[in-house]
PDB file of C-alpha atoms and ligand atoms in Angstrom:
ATOM      1  CA  LEU O   1      -0.043   0.070  -0.030  1.00  0.00           C
ATOM      2  CA  THR O   2       1.230   3.481  -0.765  1.00  0.00           C
ATOM      3  CA  LYS O   3      -0.594   6.518   0.458  1.00  0.00           C
ATOM      4  CA  ILE O   4       0.131  10.120  -0.123  1.00  0.00           C
ATOM      5  CA  TYR O   5      -2.279  12.674   0.846  1.00  0.00           C
ATOM      6  CA  GLU O   6      -2.982  15.237  -2.137  1.00  0.00           C
ATOM      7  CA  ALA O   7      -3.577  18.323   0.548  1.00  0.00           C
ATOM      8  CA  SER O   8      -0.027  17.913   1.968  1.00  0.00           C
ATOM      9  CA  GLN O   9       2.443  20.306   0.722  1.00  0.00           C
ATOM     10  CA  SER O  10       5.410  17.847   0.925  1.00  0.00           C
ATOM     11  CA  GLY O  11       3.896  15.102  -1.177  1.00  0.00           C
ATOM     12  CA  ARG O  12       5.117  12.970   1.554  1.00  0.00           C
ATOM     13  CA  HIS O  13       4.318   9.161   1.375  1.00  0.00           C
ATOM     14  CA  VAL O  14       2.578   8.403   4.628  1.00  0.00           C
ATOM     15  CA  LEU O  15       2.649   4.569   3.427  1.00  0.00           C
ATOM     16  CA  ASP O  16       5.434   3.588   1.145  1.00  0.00           C
ATOM     17  CA  ASN O  17       4.832   0.115  -0.234  1.00  0.00           C
ATOM     18  CA  ALA O  18       3.827  -1.115   3.137  1.00  0.00           C
ATOM     19  CA  THR O  19       2.749  -4.725   3.165  1.00  0.00           C
ATOM     20  CA  ALA O  20       1.292  -7.081   5.739  1.00  0.00           C
ATOM     21  CA  THR O  21      -1.070  -9.929   6.191  1.00  0.00           C
ATOM     22  CA  PHE O  22      -3.280 -10.328   9.072  1.00  0.00           C
ATOM     23  CA  ARG O  23      -4.867 -13.645   9.719  1.00  0.00           C
ATOM     24  CA  ALA O  24      -8.340 -14.282  10.622  1.00  0.00           C
ATOM     25  CA  GLY O  25      -8.752 -15.019  14.319  1.00  0.00           C
ATOM     26  CA  GLU O  26      -5.560 -13.014  15.366  1.00  0.00           C
ATOM     27  CA  PHE O  27      -4.916 -10.077  17.378  1.00  0.00           C
ATOM     28  CA  THR O  28      -2.377  -7.711  15.999  1.00  0.00           C
ATOM     29  CA  VAL O  29      -1.113  -4.509  17.429  1.00  0.00           C
ATOM     30  CA  LEU O  30       0.126  -1.770  15.448  1.00  0.00           C
ATOM     31  CA  LEU O  31       2.531   0.548  17.117  1.00  0.00           C
ATOM     32  CA  GLY O  32       4.092   3.926  15.961  1.00  0.00           C
ATOM     33  CA  ARG O  33       4.733   7.406  16.932  1.00  0.00           C
ATOM     34  CA  SER O  34       1.983   9.938  16.295  1.00  0.00           C
ATOM     35  CA  GLY O  35       1.882  10.800  12.474  1.00  0.00           C
ATOM     36  CA  SER O  36       3.438   7.432  11.470  1.00  0.00           C
ATOM     37  CA  GLY O  37       0.313   6.411   9.645  1.00  0.00           C
ATOM     38  CA  LYS O  38      -1.635   4.258  11.936  1.00  0.00           C
ATOM     39  CA  SER O  39      -4.958   5.903  11.414  1.00  0.00           C
ATOM     40  CA  THR O  40      -4.308   6.193   7.821  1.00  0.00           C
ATOM     41  CA  LEU O  41      -3.728   2.468   7.535  1.00  0.00           C
ATOM     42  CA  LEU O  42      -6.733   1.666   9.516  1.00  0.00           C
ATOM     43  CA  ASN O  43      -8.858   4.049   7.242  1.00  0.00           C
ATOM     44  CA  LEU O  44      -7.592   2.319   4.216  1.00  0.00           C
ATOM     45  CA  ILE O  45      -8.609  -1.148   5.793  1.00  0.00           C
ATOM     46  CA  SER O  46     -11.983  -0.082   6.551  1.00  0.00           C
ATOM     47  CA  GLY O  47     -12.490   1.420   3.129  1.00  0.00           C
ATOM     48  CA  ILE O  48     -13.425   4.738   4.730  1.00  0.00           C
ATOM     49  CA  ASP O  49     -10.210   6.179   2.494  1.00  0.00           C
ATOM     50  CA  LEU O  50      -8.541   4.722  -0.752  1.00  0.00           C
ATOM     51  CA  PRO O  51      -4.755   4.149  -1.052  1.00  0.00           C
ATOM     52  CA  THR O  52      -2.905   6.170  -3.673  1.00  0.00           C
ATOM     53  CA  SER O  53      -1.895   2.688  -5.095  1.00  0.00           C
ATOM     54  CA  GLY O  54      -1.860  -0.979  -3.949  1.00  0.00           C
ATOM     55  CA  ASP O  55      -4.456  -3.273  -2.910  1.00  0.00           C
ATOM     56  CA  ILE O  56      -6.276  -4.535   0.281  1.00  0.00           C
ATOM     57  CA  TRP O  57      -8.146  -7.835   0.423  1.00  0.00           C
ATOM     58  CA  ILE O  58     -10.361  -8.903   3.157  1.00  0.00           C
ATOM     59  CA  GLY O  59     -11.100 -12.607   2.526  1.00  0.00           C
ATOM     60  CA  ASP O  60     -12.183 -13.067  -0.895  1.00  0.00           C
ATOM     61  CA  GLU O  61     -13.055  -9.141  -1.393  1.00  0.00           C
ATOM     62  CA  ARG O  62     -10.780  -6.848  -3.223  1.00  0.00           C
ATOM     63  CA  VAL O  63     -11.812  -3.867  -0.971  1.00  0.00           C
ATOM     64  CA  THR O  64      -9.983  -1.471  -3.208  1.00  0.00           C
ATOM     65  CA  ALA O  65     -11.765  -2.482  -6.431  1.00  0.00           C
ATOM     66  CA  LEU O  66     -15.092  -1.404  -4.715  1.00  0.00           C
ATOM     67  CA  ASP O  67     -16.785   1.751  -5.530  1.00  0.00           C
ATOM     68  CA  GLU O  68     -17.605   3.926  -2.341  1.00  0.00           C
ATOM     69  CA  GLN O  69     -21.112   2.796  -1.972  1.00  0.00           C
ATOM     70  CA  SER O  70     -19.974  -1.040  -2.176  1.00  0.00           C
ATOM     71  CA  ARG O  71     -17.145  -0.185   0.495  1.00  0.00           C
ATOM     72  CA  THR O  72     -19.822   1.374   2.892  1.00  0.00           C
ATOM     73  CA  LEU O  73     -22.031  -1.730   2.574  1.00  0.00           C
ATOM     74  CA  PHE O  74     -18.978  -4.074   3.021  1.00  0.00           C
ATOM     75  CA  ARG O  75     -17.977  -2.144   6.069  1.00  0.00           C
ATOM     76  CA  ARG O  76     -21.511  -2.282   7.608  1.00  0.00           C
ATOM     77  CA  ARG O  77     -21.380  -6.060   7.181  1.00  0.00           C
ATOM     78  CA  TYR O  78     -17.871  -7.062   7.994  1.00  0.00           C
ATOM     79  CA  ILE O  79     -16.311  -4.476  10.028  1.00  0.00           C
ATOM     80  CA  GLY O  80     -16.596  -2.943  13.480  1.00  0.00           C
ATOM     81  CA  PHE O  81     -14.486   0.227  14.398  1.00  0.00           C
ATOM     82  CA  VAL O  82     -13.594   1.676  17.885  1.00  0.00           C
ATOM     83  CA  PHE O  83     -12.342   5.271  17.708  1.00  0.00           C
ATOM     84  CA  GLN O  84     -10.409   7.020  20.294  1.00  0.00           C
ATOM     85  CA  PHE O  85     -13.061   9.625  20.776  1.00  0.00           C
ATOM     86  CA  PHE O  86     -16.011   7.102  21.057  1.00  0.00           C
ATOM     87  CA  ASN O  87     -18.033   8.781  18.355  1.00  0.00           C
ATOM     88  CA  LEU O  88     -21.277   7.938  19.881  1.00  0.00           C
ATOM     89  CA  ILE O  89     -24.395   9.693  18.734  1.00  0.00           C
ATOM     90  CA  PRO O  90     -25.323  12.355  21.487  1.00  0.00           C
ATOM     91  CA  THR O  91     -29.136  12.479  20.723  1.00  0.00           C
ATOM     92  CA  LEU O  92     -29.464   8.632  20.866  1.00  0.00           C
ATOM     93  CA  THR O  93     -29.621   6.616  23.856  1.00  0.00           C
ATOM     94  CA  VAL O  94     -27.074   3.964  24.907  1.00  0.00           C
ATOM     95  CA  ALA O  95     -29.235   1.243  23.392  1.00  0.00           C
ATOM     96  CA  GLU O  96     -30.041   3.083  20.411  1.00  0.00           C
ATOM     97  CA  ASN O  97     -26.541   3.721  19.597  1.00  0.00           C
ATOM     98  CA  VAL O  98     -25.533   0.142  19.747  1.00  0.00           C
ATOM     99  CA  ALA O  99     -28.646  -0.952  17.802  1.00  0.00           C
ATOM    100  CA  LEU O 100     -28.001   1.777  14.842  1.00  0.00           C
ATOM    101  CA  PRO O 101     -25.448  -0.533  12.870  1.00  0.00           C
ATOM    102  CA  LEU O 102     -28.037  -3.487  12.944  1.00  0.00           C
ATOM    103  CA  GLU O 103     -30.812  -1.192  11.994  1.00  0.00           C
ATOM    104  CA  LEU O 104     -28.612   0.064   9.048  1.00  0.00           C
ATOM    105  CA  GLY O 105     -28.138  -3.576   8.129  1.00  0.00           C
ATOM    106  CA  ASP O 106     -31.880  -4.040   7.853  1.00  0.00           C
ATOM    107  CA  VAL O 107     -32.449  -6.134  11.129  1.00  0.00           C
ATOM    108  CA  ALA O 108     -35.908  -5.372  12.506  1.00  0.00           C
ATOM    109  CA  ALA O 109     -35.886  -2.639  15.360  1.00  0.00           C
ATOM    110  CA  ARG O 110     -37.176  -4.978  18.103  1.00  0.00           C
ATOM    111  CA  GLU O 111     -34.305  -7.683  17.542  1.00  0.00           C
ATOM    112  CA  ALA O 112     -31.981  -5.041  17.075  1.00  0.00           C
ATOM    113  CA  HIS O 113     -32.548  -3.604  20.490  1.00  0.00           C
ATOM    114  CA  GLN O 114     -32.687  -7.308  21.955  1.00  0.00           C
ATOM    115  CA  ARG O 115     -29.262  -7.629  20.692  1.00  0.00           C
ATOM    116  CA  ALA O 116     -28.199  -4.200  21.773  1.00  0.00           C
ATOM    117  CA  ALA O 117     -29.300  -5.101  25.368  1.00  0.00           C
ATOM    118  CA  THR O 118     -27.698  -8.387  25.557  1.00  0.00           C
ATOM    119  CA  LEU O 119     -24.310  -6.851  24.465  1.00  0.00           C
ATOM    120  CA  LEU O 120     -24.655  -3.989  26.810  1.00  0.00           C
ATOM    121  CA  GLU O 121     -25.400  -6.281  29.464  1.00  0.00           C
ATOM    122  CA  ARG O 122     -22.035  -8.249  28.528  1.00  0.00           C
ATOM    123  CA  VAL O 123     -20.278  -4.750  28.914  1.00  0.00           C
ATOM    124  CA  GLY O 124     -21.468  -4.117  32.027  1.00  0.00           C
ATOM    125  CA  LEU O 125     -24.005  -1.419  31.124  1.00  0.00           C
ATOM    126  CA  GLY O 126     -27.128  -3.373  31.389  1.00  0.00           C
ATOM    127  CA  ASP O 127     -28.499  -0.751  33.645  1.00  0.00           C
ATOM    128  CA  ARG O 128     -27.891   2.215  31.342  1.00  0.00           C
ATOM    129  CA  LEU O 129     -29.821   1.371  28.232  1.00  0.00           C
ATOM    130  CA  SER O 130     -32.131   4.488  28.232  1.00  0.00           C
ATOM    131  CA  ASP O 131     -29.297   6.787  29.307  1.00  0.00           C
ATOM    132  CA  TYR O 132     -27.570   9.535  26.738  1.00  0.00           C
ATOM    133  CA  PRO O 133     -23.942   9.309  26.052  1.00  0.00           C
ATOM    134  CA  ASP O 134     -23.143  12.572  28.087  1.00  0.00           C
ATOM    135  CA  ARG O 135     -24.360  10.793  31.137  1.00  0.00           C
ATOM    136  CA  LEU O 136     -21.695   8.280  31.092  1.00  0.00           C
ATOM    137  CA  SER O 137     -17.824   8.433  31.758  1.00  0.00           C
ATOM    138  CA  GLY O 138     -15.243   8.085  29.326  1.00  0.00           C
ATOM    139  CA  GLY O 139     -14.763   4.411  30.101  1.00  0.00           C
ATOM    140  CA  GLU O 140     -18.409   3.639  29.928  1.00  0.00           C
ATOM    141  CA  GLN O 141     -18.868   5.469  26.771  1.00  0.00           C
ATOM    142  CA  GLN O 142     -15.931   3.414  25.229  1.00  0.00           C
ATOM    143  CA  ARG O 143     -17.715   0.203  26.510  1.00  0.00           C
ATOM    144  CA  VAL O 144     -20.693   1.377  24.557  1.00  0.00           C
ATOM    145  CA  ALA O 145     -18.804   1.923  21.537  1.00  0.00           C
ATOM    146  CA  ILE O 146     -17.080  -1.465  21.833  1.00  0.00           C
ATOM    147  CA  ALA O 147     -20.687  -3.062  22.134  1.00  0.00           C
ATOM    148  CA  ARG O 148     -21.379  -0.874  18.930  1.00  0.00           C
ATOM    149  CA  ALA O 149     -18.488  -2.309  17.150  1.00  0.00           C
ATOM    150  CA  LEU O 150     -19.632  -5.760  17.814  1.00  0.00           C
ATOM    151  CA  ALA O 151     -23.282  -5.590  17.175  1.00  0.00           C
ATOM    152  CA  HIS O 152     -23.441  -6.679  13.911  1.00  0.00           C
ATOM    153  CA  ASP O 153     -21.337  -9.545  14.529  1.00  0.00           C
ATOM    154  CA  PRO O 154     -18.471  -8.302  12.095  1.00  0.00           C
ATOM    155  CA  ALA O 155     -15.532 -10.701  11.312  1.00  0.00           C
ATOM    156  CA  LEU O 156     -12.817  -7.844  11.751  1.00  0.00           C
ATOM    157  CA  ILE O 157     -12.591  -5.235  14.426  1.00  0.00           C
ATOM    158  CA  LEU O 158     -10.405  -2.168  13.801  1.00  0.00           C
ATOM    159  CA  ALA O 159      -9.530  -0.283  17.000  1.00  0.00           C
ATOM    160  CA  ASP O 160      -7.814   3.188  16.565  1.00  0.00           C
ATOM    161  CA  GLU O 161      -6.070   4.088  20.021  1.00  0.00           C
ATOM    162  CA  PRO O 162      -9.294   2.815  21.884  1.00  0.00           C
ATOM    163  CA  THR O 163      -7.697   3.933  25.242  1.00  0.00           C
ATOM    164  CA  GLY O 164      -6.079   7.163  24.047  1.00  0.00           C
ATOM    165  CA  ASN O 165      -8.735   9.247  25.866  1.00  0.00           C
ATOM    166  CA  LEU O 166      -9.242   7.265  29.097  1.00  0.00           C
ATOM    167  CA  ASP O 167      -7.031   7.042  32.225  1.00  0.00           C
ATOM    168  CA  GLU O 168      -4.522   4.269  32.499  1.00  0.00           C
ATOM    169  CA  GLU O 169      -6.640   1.920  34.934  1.00  0.00           C
ATOM    170  CA  THR O 170      -9.990   2.472  32.856  1.00  0.00           C
ATOM    171  CA  GLY O 171      -8.023   1.940  29.642  1.00  0.00           C
ATOM    172  CA  GLU O 172      -6.604  -1.397  30.918  1.00  0.00           C
ATOM    173  CA  ARG O 173     -10.009  -2.713  31.927  1.00  0.00           C
ATOM    174  CA  VAL O 174     -11.604  -1.367  28.543  1.00  0.00           C
ATOM    175  CA  LEU O 175      -8.871  -3.192  26.560  1.00  0.00           C
ATOM    176  CA  ALA O 176      -9.214  -6.408  28.733  1.00  0.00           C
ATOM    177  CA  LEU O 177     -12.912  -6.491  27.898  1.00  0.00           C
ATOM    178  CA  LEU O 178     -12.341  -5.897  24.104  1.00  0.00           C
ATOM    179  CA  ILE O 179      -9.816  -8.617  23.912  1.00  0.00           C
ATOM    180  CA  ASP O 180     -11.921 -10.979  25.640  1.00  0.00           C
ATOM    181  CA  LEU O 181     -15.011 -10.293  23.671  1.00  0.00           C
ATOM    182  CA  VAL O 182     -12.748 -10.511  20.411  1.00  0.00           C
ATOM    183  CA  ARG O 183     -11.163 -13.925  21.502  1.00  0.00           C
ATOM    184  CA  GLU O 184     -14.365 -15.635  22.609  1.00  0.00           C
ATOM    185  CA  SER O 185     -15.998 -14.864  19.384  1.00  0.00           C
ATOM    186  CA  GLY O 186     -12.840 -15.732  17.373  1.00  0.00           C
ATOM    187  CA  LYS O 187     -12.830 -12.393  15.444  1.00  0.00           C
ATOM    188  CA  THR O 188      -9.762 -10.743  13.986  1.00  0.00           C
ATOM    189  CA  LEU O 189      -8.656  -7.508  15.766  1.00  0.00           C
ATOM    190  CA  LEU O 190      -6.371  -5.017  14.561  1.00  0.00           C
ATOM    191  CA  MET O 191      -5.632  -2.297  17.239  1.00  0.00           C
ATOM    192  CA  ALA O 192      -3.274   0.975  17.071  1.00  0.00           C
ATOM    193  CA  THR O 193      -2.124   1.858  20.527  1.00  0.00           C
ATOM    194  CA  HIS O 194       0.621   3.431  22.545  1.00  0.00           C
ATOM    195  CA  SER O 195      -0.130   0.985  25.365  1.00  0.00           C
ATOM    196  CA  LEU O 196       2.991  -1.284  25.657  1.00  0.00           C
ATOM    197  CA  ASP O 197       1.258  -3.238  28.407  1.00  0.00           C
ATOM    198  CA  ILE O 198      -1.108  -4.910  25.489  1.00  0.00           C
ATOM    199  CA  VAL O 199       1.781  -6.188  23.736  1.00  0.00           C
ATOM    200  CA  PRO O 200       2.091  -9.572  25.638  1.00  0.00           C
ATOM    201  CA  LEU O 201      -1.666 -10.263  24.887  1.00  0.00           C
ATOM    202  CA  ALA O 202      -1.340  -9.878  21.040  1.00  0.00           C
ATOM    203  CA  ASP O 203      -0.410 -12.660  18.296  1.00  0.00           C
ATOM    204  CA  HIS O 204       1.527 -10.065  16.407  1.00  0.00           C
ATOM    205  CA  VAL O 205       3.014  -6.714  16.719  1.00  0.00           C
ATOM    206  CA  TYR O 206       3.705  -4.448  13.893  1.00  0.00           C
ATOM    207  CA  ARG O 207       5.632  -1.192  14.048  1.00  0.00           C
ATOM    208  CA  VAL O 208       4.655   1.495  11.525  1.00  0.00           C
ATOM    209  CA  THR O 209       7.673   3.777  10.491  1.00  0.00           C
ATOM    210  CA  GLU O 210       8.870   5.640   7.585  1.00  0.00           C
ATOM    211  CA  GLY O 211       6.135   4.391   5.660  1.00  0.00           C
ATOM    212  CA  HIS O 212       6.725   0.770   6.239  1.00  0.00           C
ATOM    213  CA  LEU O 213       5.164  -1.994   8.359  1.00  0.00           C
ATOM    214  CA  HIS O 214       7.713  -3.995  10.273  1.00  0.00           C
ATOM    215  CA  GLU O 215       6.656  -7.099  12.309  1.00  0.00           C
ATOM    216  CA  GLU O 216       8.560  -7.139  15.868  1.00  0.00           C
ATOM    217  CA  PRO O 217       9.218 -10.229  17.673  1.00  0.00           C
ATOM    218  CA  LEU O 218       7.009 -10.580  20.794  1.00  0.00           C
TER     219      LEU O 218
HETATM  220  P1  ADP N 301      -1.075   8.143  13.366  1.00  0.00           P
HETATM  221  O1  ADP N 301      -2.525   7.599  13.416  1.00  0.00           O
HETATM  222  O2  ADP N 301      -0.002   7.151  13.160  1.00  0.00           O
HETATM  223  O3  ADP N 301      -0.823   9.415  14.214  1.00  0.00           O
HETATM  224  P2  ADP N 301      -1.884   9.504  10.761  1.00  0.00           P
HETATM  225  O4  ADP N 301      -2.244   8.306   9.966  1.00  0.00           O
HETATM  226  O5  ADP N 301      -3.213  10.017  11.376  1.00  0.00           O
HETATM  227  O6  ADP N 301      -0.871   8.899  11.820  1.00  0.00           O
HETATM  228  O7  ADP N 301      -1.093  10.359   9.967  1.00  0.00           O
HETATM  229  C1  ADP N 301      -0.106  10.286   9.160  1.00  0.00           C
HETATM  230  C2  ADP N 301       0.615  11.390   8.480  1.00  0.00           C
HETATM  231  O8  ADP N 301      -0.540  11.819   7.507  1.00  0.00           O
HETATM  232  C3  ADP N 301       0.488  12.719   9.105  1.00  0.00           C
HETATM  233  O9  ADP N 301       1.812  13.426   8.737  1.00  0.00           O
HETATM  234  C4  ADP N 301      -0.684  13.255   9.098  1.00  0.00           C
HETATM  235  O10 ADP N 301      -0.657  14.779   9.220  1.00  0.00           O
HETATM  236  C5  ADP N 301      -1.167  13.032   7.626  1.00  0.00           C
HETATM  237  N1  ADP N 301      -2.538  13.057   7.512  1.00  0.00           N
HETATM  238  C6  ADP N 301      -3.312  12.199   8.028  1.00  0.00           C
HETATM  239  N2  ADP N 301      -4.683  12.516   7.445  1.00  0.00           N
HETATM  240  C7  ADP N 301      -4.429  13.392   6.414  1.00  0.00           C
HETATM  241  C8  ADP N 301      -5.473  14.080   5.681  1.00  0.00           C
HETATM  242  N3  ADP N 301      -6.682  13.824   5.562  1.00  0.00           N
HETATM  243  N4  ADP N 301      -4.747  15.079   4.775  1.00  0.00           N
HETATM  244  C9  ADP N 301      -3.616  15.331   4.913  1.00  0.00           C
HETATM  245  N5  ADP N 301      -2.725  14.826   5.539  1.00  0.00           N
HETATM  246  C10 ADP N 301      -3.114  13.900   6.296  1.00  0.00           C
HETATM  247 MG1   MG N 302      -3.941   8.081  14.785  1.00  0.00          MG
END
């Protein structure tokens, strides 16, 4: 993969012929200093953005060959995304936030809410279904975001510094929960993080540096 942002003055290669394979069911950590291209890579994998050149395959699908609408549909079906700043919709309740990706995927409202309630129970927020996100702490909001990312049972979870906005102890608990949920359901997890504590829990660690992806020994 190569990515050059048109808007950038320097024409710098954020990614420069970066290559990697992430296997199904594995948990991979992406390390790299701020600005190294971690978010860029995750956005490319999710199909939110397109590379300047190169290809992304997820299963049998060449994501980079799909038009924008098809990439959106692919993402809704197969990918869950956990963001640093939670990105919950403030005008929807906790349960509605989690049910939304299901309803977008044409699951009936009642079934979507049932599934949302089950997941929120699982992340320890079963008693907060009707609350609005601004009533929740950062750690609670991120647990809602994790439930939302898992709601449509995606094969692949992408997490972009999911603890970057949480205190250390809360962050550790949120990460442990995310990893538990991913492990027990056999999903693939790719996480950009600065938290080195997480490294021993990962199957693989890659460092993003100078536009390249280097696998590091565990
Ligand atoms: P990281 O997530 O590792 O901190 P990013 O992928 O966000 O790094 O950014 C990598 C580089 O690309 C940075 O130099 C950043 O300024 C630049 N960049 C990111 N997004 C854009 C964009 N939309 N337009 C122009 N430059 C961008
Ligand atoms: Mg980033």
